[in-house]
Amino acid sequence: MYNGKSRFNILRLTQSPDFKLYYMKGENKMFHKSTKQIFLGIFITLLITVPVYAVKEFKISNYGGGHQIWFEAEDYDERNPDTDQYFPVVDEAGAFGRAITRAGGAGGMISWTFNIGAAGGKAGTWYFWGRIINPSNQSDFMIVQGNPGDPEIPTEPPFPGSSSAPGFTDEHRIFEEDTGPPWTWGLTNHEEAHTKQLQDNENTMYILHRQGNDTMFWDVFMWTDDAGYIPTDEDYENAIPGGGYGWALKPDPADDAFYSDTWVSLSWRPGDFAISHDVYFGENLDDVNDGTADAFRGNQAMAFLIAGFPGNPYPDGLVPGTTYYWRIDEVNDANPDSPWKGPVWSFRIPPKTAYSPNPADGSENIRMDVKLSWMEGFGAKMHYVYLGEDFDEVNNATVGIPHGSTTYNPGPLKLAKTYYWRIDEFDVTGTHKGDVWSFTTEGAVSGPNPADGTVNVSPTQILTWDAGAVATSHEVYFGTDADAVKNATKSSPEYKGPKALGEESYDPGKFLLGTMYYWRIDEVNGVNPDSPWAGNVWSFTTGDFFVIDNFEDYDAGDNQIWYSWHDGLGYGVSGIDPYFAGNGTGAAVGDETTASYTEETIVHGGNQSMPVAYDNNKQGYSKYSEVEKTLTATRDWTKDNVAELSIWFRGNPASVGSFVEGPVGTYTITATGEDIWNDADQFHYAFKTLTGVGTIVARVESVEQTDDWAKAGIMIRETLDAGSKFAAVYITPTNADGTPTQGCRFQARTDTDIDATSDTSVATAEQMALTAPYWVKLDRDFAGNYRGYYSVNGSAWQPMSWNPLNISMSSNVNVGLALTSHNNNATGKAVFSNVTITGTVGALWANQDIGIESNAAEPLYVAVSNIAGAPAVVVHDNPAAAQIDTWTEWVIPLQAFADQGIVLTDIDSIAIGLGTQGNMTTPGGSGKMFIDDIRLYRQRTAP
């Protein structure tokens, strides 16, 4: 097919281990139709014969709450070279199946393709382990395709050897440790080598032979997204055999790629169960996503589609400047999960105009010796360059400088000057006018804040900028007329005075609402004859509101959110600033797991919102939750005729769990939840408060079989947090044939946020044979000892083998009934009777989900205060507002506060709360709210 003499070259498009696809590229991409037909035949032949690689036998698991995928080393994709002697497959005692060892000097490469999607995993940080024998501390190099920082994958021998191999460092060395025999799950002395960024679905790992030593063996490899998980042989044996992955993978062209031709061969890696493929292809994203008739190209057996040829989609060719979308649904009529709807992929044909300018449009601080470059338009043969200092002149010019390459050296440019440039592309059909781009050379003022063109700017915004490199001072111009600001001099009213170097800010005072403003900063250097350098005119538009708080400025430094919004936790150490003791309520503001201590994912506007956890039954606190901010600005709530307060909020849905009594003395609980286990629990809890010693007794009448490890029982728990300490005695479900699943169990978490433990190792055959209905009892003494019991009649109690179990909990705890379905996709039910609790016990039951994102139905209120006097409180009309799980705007007329005696011209503070303000006795529920964009409007109608 190829004799090495044609002007057409065979180029490999991809070196994916899934397939090798080739295409013909010549000097002219606009092929004659008859030539295209020849190429089409070549394409089809190549596509029919491509090999497919991926691990076929694998296991999956969810130990520790993470995801794992396991596969045996001998199930490799390929070796390169495929005849290499470096990775013999051998029989080794104790291996699961066969093993791989190493032989000879350094050289060779071996690869495995695996699909984290089959294990339920997503793109992100994953950790690699291997079951190995390595008594001589030998190591190799591992790289993962697409992992940032890994070198390029070699394509041909010789491969890197020894620790001095170019492109490889200790960060790529694996298994450098003395391990075994016997077989050991090894990590490495270079842990960073075992930490990689994996992409969604399929990934390919490559191990390059570094040290030849046939005393080292590989048996099983495992990837997990749980940094704390350590694999074991038992875990591998108990992992579930992988069921395959039904969806199409590995689109070619790659998703969102630029594709420089007017015809295309779409190809993909078929799903593991596919018999045929439904293909959707078109220019409309919605049509492809929705599977309309216009986008459907048919059901076919082959895993490719040709477009841009006669007799195929787009017979006249693909159109430059167009984005095309495609989707593959995998079909197997014999499988009930079919079809597997694929994601929508896309690729773009470059436009005929130039694109991707460098410097990028609007760039600042560009060197004065910059070379301009761009991506050429589709089919371009010649480029015409236009460059100048005036936008209109460049935009209207008709005679440019002809240029043969996609780079242009404009020669020395001026300091602190904005330049405009344009590239027109000429091809065989004509000239295609380009956009006008701009950049500003170094020395100019830059970094305007607010950025040029910003809308909804706060009326109290202070203007800031970055000084030019040669400036010794600045001149500020500001106004509401663009031309006046552009042409202003120091004698104009728009001139606002000088600013010294280091004082790159200007406070114009409060702006009018809904108004566009313009400003300019000139840079000054008295010893330079070109000074001053006039800056560009920037603009912004104020919003039609005043901002009380948009939560964008809080950080993990000196502006932590709880410094402004005071909650029940407080901060700091008494006597040392900053310090606040807490307001005594059940509110906890902020999120210490994010970089800003705010919520950074669930936001209404901008990048941050305020998370507020509420717990209206928190021991030692008031029975309501409130956060309060003292205002330093925007205290006059009458300025500019504002009349309404707007607050955006979002909660979580109601619990699917429930707790009801009926008939009297019989309690029914429903619950979902993954488990009461590991380091965080998910279940429904009905509870009362308990102080000091106490005992709970209950008869578990029934437990619905949602899983063998569904649990219904009695629990003493320190807090309502998912990782709280607890002690519990459970009855597990009964099988359909009347046999027990796990019987009666005593389980506990002995410290906060650690894995729970069970009495399994000492459980008796008698307790493991128990089924509901059965009695259980749990007590705690002054020393913190917990004892579990079971009984057939509620009077003759059998102590459990684990007794006594000592757990250090606070004096004030919760005591009650617990149920988990041990199945997030099912809601289970349990019935209890004869419940008695002794000790210093609260009078009222409360109930809620633990560890499941749900909110109790608590009133939402806003309180506004002056420096003196009682606050004015307005409560949301929906008593279950906390359970609204979409962003919702709450608009409150300011007159509602004024009617309660508040002086609107001097507001001192605003508070947001859940529950009834001032409630000290009646317990409530808990949950989490998100607050964003608190504003004042003249007039506002909630959407």
CSV table of C-alpha atoms in Angstrom, one decimal, residues 401-611:
chain,number,residue,atom,x,y,z
A,401,ILE,CA,1.2,43.1,4.5
A,402,PRO,CA,1.3,39.7,2.7
A,403,HIS,CA,2.9,37.0,4.8
A,404,GLY,CA,3.7,33.3,4.2
A,405,SER,CA,3.9,32.0,7.8
A,406,THR,CA,1.7,32.2,10.9
A,407,THR,CA,4.1,34.4,12.8
A,408,TYR,CA,4.9,38.1,12.4
A,409,ASN,CA,7.5,40.3,14.0
A,410,PRO,CA,6.2,43.9,14.2
A,411,GLY,CA,9.6,45.2,15.3
A,412,PRO,CA,10.2,47.3,18.4
A,413,LEU,CA,6.9,48.5,19.9
A,414,LYS,CA,6.2,51.5,22.1
A,415,LEU,CA,6.1,51.4,25.9
A,416,ALA,CA,2.6,51.3,27.5
A,417,LYS,CA,0.7,51.3,24.2
A,418,THR,CA,-2.4,49.4,23.1
A,419,TYR,CA,-2.1,47.9,19.6
A,420,TYR,CA,-4.8,46.5,17.4
A,421,TRP,CA,-4.1,43.8,14.8
A,422,ARG,CA,-6.0,41.8,12.2
A,423,ILE,CA,-5.1,38.8,10.0
A,424,ASP,CA,-7.0,38.2,6.7
A,425,GLU,CA,-6.6,34.7,5.3
A,426,PHE,CA,-6.4,34.0,1.5
A,427,ASP,CA,-7.2,30.6,0.1
A,428,VAL,CA,-8.0,29.5,-3.5
A,429,THR,CA,-11.6,30.8,-3.1
A,430,GLY,CA,-10.8,34.3,-1.9
A,431,THR,CA,-9.9,36.4,1.1
A,432,HIS,CA,-11.5,36.0,4.5
A,433,LYS,CA,-11.4,39.1,6.8
A,434,GLY,CA,-10.4,38.4,10.4
A,435,ASP,CA,-11.4,39.8,13.7
A,436,VAL,CA,-9.6,42.8,15.2
A,437,TRP,CA,-7.6,41.7,18.3
A,438,SER,CA,-5.7,43.9,20.7
A,439,PHE,CA,-2.9,43.8,23.3
A,440,THR,CA,-1.1,46.3,25.5
A,441,THR,CA,2.6,46.5,25.9
A,442,GLU,CA,4.5,46.4,29.2
A,443,GLY,CA,4.6,49.6,31.2
A,444,ALA,CA,0.9,50.3,30.9
A,445,VAL,CA,-1.6,50.4,33.7
A,446,SER,CA,-3.4,47.1,33.9
A,447,GLY,CA,-5.6,44.9,36.1
A,448,PRO,CA,-8.7,47.1,36.5
A,449,ASN,CA,-11.0,46.1,39.3
A,450,PRO,CA,-13.8,46.0,38.5
A,451,ALA,CA,-12.8,44.5,35.2
A,452,ASP,CA,-13.6,46.4,32.0
A,453,GLY,CA,-17.3,45.8,31.1
A,454,THR,CA,-18.3,44.3,34.4
A,455,VAL,CA,-22.0,44.6,35.3
A,456,ASN,CA,-23.9,44.5,38.6
A,457,VAL,CA,-21.0,46.2,40.4
A,458,SER,CA,-21.7,47.2,44.0
A,459,PRO,CA,-22.5,50.8,44.5
A,460,THR,CA,-19.8,50.9,47.2
A,461,GLN,CA,-17.1,49.5,44.9
A,462,ILE,CA,-13.6,51.0,45.3
A,463,LEU,CA,-11.6,51.1,42.1
A,464,THR,CA,-8.2,49.5,42.0
A,465,TRP,CA,-5.5,48.8,39.3
A,466,ASP,CA,-2.0,47.5,38.9
A,467,ALA,CA,0.7,50.0,38.4
A,468,GLY,CA,2.7,50.2,35.1
A,469,ALA,CA,6.4,49.1,35.3
A,470,VAL,CA,7.8,52.6,34.8
A,471,ALA,CA,5.2,54.6,36.7
A,472,THR,CA,6.1,56.8,39.6
A,473,SER,CA,2.6,58.1,40.1
A,474,HIS,CA,-0.9,57.9,38.6
A,475,GLU,CA,-3.6,60.4,37.3
A,476,VAL,CA,-7.2,59.4,37.8
A,477,TYR,CA,-10.1,60.2,35.5
A,478,PHE,CA,-13.7,59.2,36.2
A,479,GLY,CA,-17.2,60.1,35.0
A,480,THR,CA,-20.4,59.0,33.3
A,481,ASP,CA,-19.5,60.0,29.7
A,482,ALA,CA,-17.1,57.8,27.8
A,483,ASP,CA,-15.9,60.5,25.4
A,484,ALA,CA,-15.4,63.0,28.1
A,485,VAL,CA,-13.3,60.6,30.1
A,486,LYS,CA,-11.3,59.6,27.0
A,487,ASN,CA,-10.5,63.2,26.1
A,488,ALA,CA,-10.2,64.6,29.6
A,489,THR,CA,-7.2,66.6,30.7
A,490,LYS,CA,-6.1,67.7,34.2
A,491,SER,CA,-8.3,70.8,33.8
A,492,SER,CA,-11.4,68.7,33.1
A,493,PRO,CA,-14.0,67.9,35.8
A,494,GLU,CA,-13.4,64.2,35.1
A,495,TYR,CA,-9.9,64.6,36.5
A,496,LYS,CA,-9.9,63.3,40.1
A,497,GLY,CA,-6.4,64.0,41.1
A,498,PRO,CA,-3.0,62.2,41.4
A,499,LYS,CA,-2.3,59.0,43.3
A,500,ALA,CA,1.2,58.1,44.5
A,501,LEU,CA,2.9,54.9,43.5
A,502,GLY,CA,1.7,52.3,46.0
A,503,GLU,CA,-1.8,53.9,46.2
A,504,GLU,CA,-3.4,52.1,43.3
A,505,SER,CA,-7.0,52.7,44.4
A,506,TYR,CA,-9.7,55.4,44.2
A,507,ASP,CA,-12.9,55.7,46.2
A,508,PRO,CA,-15.5,57.6,44.2
A,509,GLY,CA,-18.1,57.3,47.0
A,510,LYS,CA,-21.4,55.6,46.6
A,511,PHE,CA,-22.6,55.2,43.0
A,512,LEU,CA,-26.1,55.5,41.7
A,513,LEU,CA,-27.9,52.3,41.1
A,514,GLY,CA,-28.1,51.0,37.5
A,515,THR,CA,-25.6,53.5,36.0
A,516,MET,CA,-22.7,53.0,33.7
A,517,TYR,CA,-19.4,54.6,34.7
A,518,TYR,CA,-16.1,55.2,32.8
A,519,TRP,CA,-12.6,55.6,34.2
A,520,ARG,CA,-9.0,56.0,33.0
A,521,ILE,CA,-5.7,55.8,34.7
A,522,ASP,CA,-2.7,57.6,33.2
A,523,GLU,CA,0.8,56.5,34.2
A,524,VAL,CA,3.3,59.3,35.1
A,525,ASN,CA,7.1,59.3,35.2
A,526,GLY,CA,8.6,62.8,35.3
A,527,VAL,CA,12.0,61.8,33.9
A,528,ASN,CA,10.6,60.2,30.8
A,529,PRO,CA,9.8,62.5,27.9
A,530,ASP,CA,6.9,60.2,26.8
A,531,SER,CA,5.1,60.6,30.1
A,532,PRO,CA,2.2,60.6,30.8
A,533,TRP,CA,1.0,57.4,29.1
A,534,ALA,CA,-2.7,57.7,28.7
A,535,GLY,CA,-4.6,54.6,29.7
A,536,ASN,CA,-7.5,52.8,28.1
A,537,VAL,CA,-11.0,53.9,29.0
A,538,TRP,CA,-12.6,51.2,31.2
A,539,SER,CA,-16.3,50.9,32.0
A,540,PHE,CA,-18.6,49.2,34.5
A,541,THR,CA,-22.2,49.3,35.3
A,542,THR,CA,-23.6,49.3,38.8
A,543,GLY,CA,-26.4,46.8,39.7
A,544,ASP,CA,-29.8,47.9,40.6
A,545,PHE,CA,-29.1,46.9,44.2
A,546,PHE,CA,-26.9,47.5,47.2
A,547,VAL,CA,-24.9,44.5,48.4
A,548,ILE,CA,-25.2,43.5,52.0
A,549,ASP,CA,-23.0,40.4,51.4
A,550,ASN,CA,-22.2,38.3,48.4
A,551,PHE,CA,-19.7,36.2,50.3
A,552,GLU,CA,-17.0,36.5,47.6
A,553,ASP,CA,-14.3,38.2,49.8
A,554,TYR,CA,-14.0,35.6,52.5
A,555,ASP,CA,-10.8,33.5,52.7
A,556,ALA,CA,-8.8,31.3,55.0
A,557,GLY,CA,-6.6,34.1,56.1
A,558,ASP,CA,-7.5,37.3,57.9
A,559,ASN,CA,-11.1,37.4,56.5
A,560,GLN,CA,-12.5,34.1,57.6
A,561,ILE,CA,-16.3,34.0,57.3
A,562,TRP,CA,-17.0,33.4,61.0
A,563,TYR,CA,-15.2,36.6,61.8
A,564,SER,CA,-18.1,38.4,60.2
A,565,TRP,CA,-21.0,36.0,60.6
A,566,HIS,CA,-21.0,35.0,64.3
A,567,ASP,CA,-22.4,31.5,65.1
A,568,GLY,CA,-22.7,29.2,68.0
A,569,LEU,CA,-19.1,27.8,67.8
A,570,GLY,CA,-17.3,31.1,67.9
A,571,TYR,CA,-13.5,31.3,67.3
A,572,GLY,CA,-10.2,32.0,68.9
A,573,VAL,CA,-8.9,31.8,72.4
A,574,SER,CA,-10.3,34.0,75.2
A,575,GLY,CA,-8.1,37.0,75.8
A,576,ILE,CA,-6.3,36.8,72.5
A,577,ASP,CA,-7.7,38.7,69.5
A,578,PRO,CA,-9.5,37.7,67.4
A,579,TYR,CA,-11.9,36.0,69.7
A,580,PHE,CA,-15.7,35.3,69.9
A,581,ALA,CA,-17.1,32.9,72.4
A,582,GLY,CA,-20.1,31.9,70.3
A,583,ASN,CA,-23.7,33.1,70.4
A,584,GLY,CA,-25.0,30.0,72.3
A,585,THR,CA,-27.1,28.7,69.4
A,586,GLY,CA,-26.8,25.5,67.3
A,587,ALA,CA,-25.5,27.3,64.2
A,588,ALA,CA,-22.1,26.5,62.7
A,589,VAL,CA,-21.1,28.7,59.8
A,590,GLY,CA,-18.4,27.9,57.2
A,591,ASP,CA,-16.7,24.9,55.7
A,592,GLU,CA,-13.1,24.2,56.8
A,593,THR,CA,-12.5,21.7,54.0
A,594,THR,CA,-12.5,24.4,51.3
A,595,ALA,CA,-9.8,26.9,50.4
A,596,SER,CA,-12.0,29.9,51.4
A,597,TYR,CA,-13.8,28.3,54.3
A,598,THR,CA,-17.0,29.0,52.4
A,599,GLU,CA,-19.2,26.8,50.1
A,600,GLU,CA,-17.5,26.7,46.7
A,601,THR,CA,-19.8,24.4,44.8
A,602,ILE,CA,-23.4,25.1,45.8
A,603,VAL,CA,-23.5,28.8,44.9
A,604,HIS,CA,-26.1,31.1,43.5
A,605,GLY,CA,-23.8,33.8,42.1
A,606,GLY,CA,-20.1,34.2,41.9
A,607,ASN,CA,-17.8,31.5,43.4
A,608,GLN,CA,-18.8,31.4,47.1
A,609,SER,CA,-21.8,31.1,49.3
A,610,MET,CA,-22.3,30.8,53.1
A,611,PRO,CA,-23.0,27.3,54.4
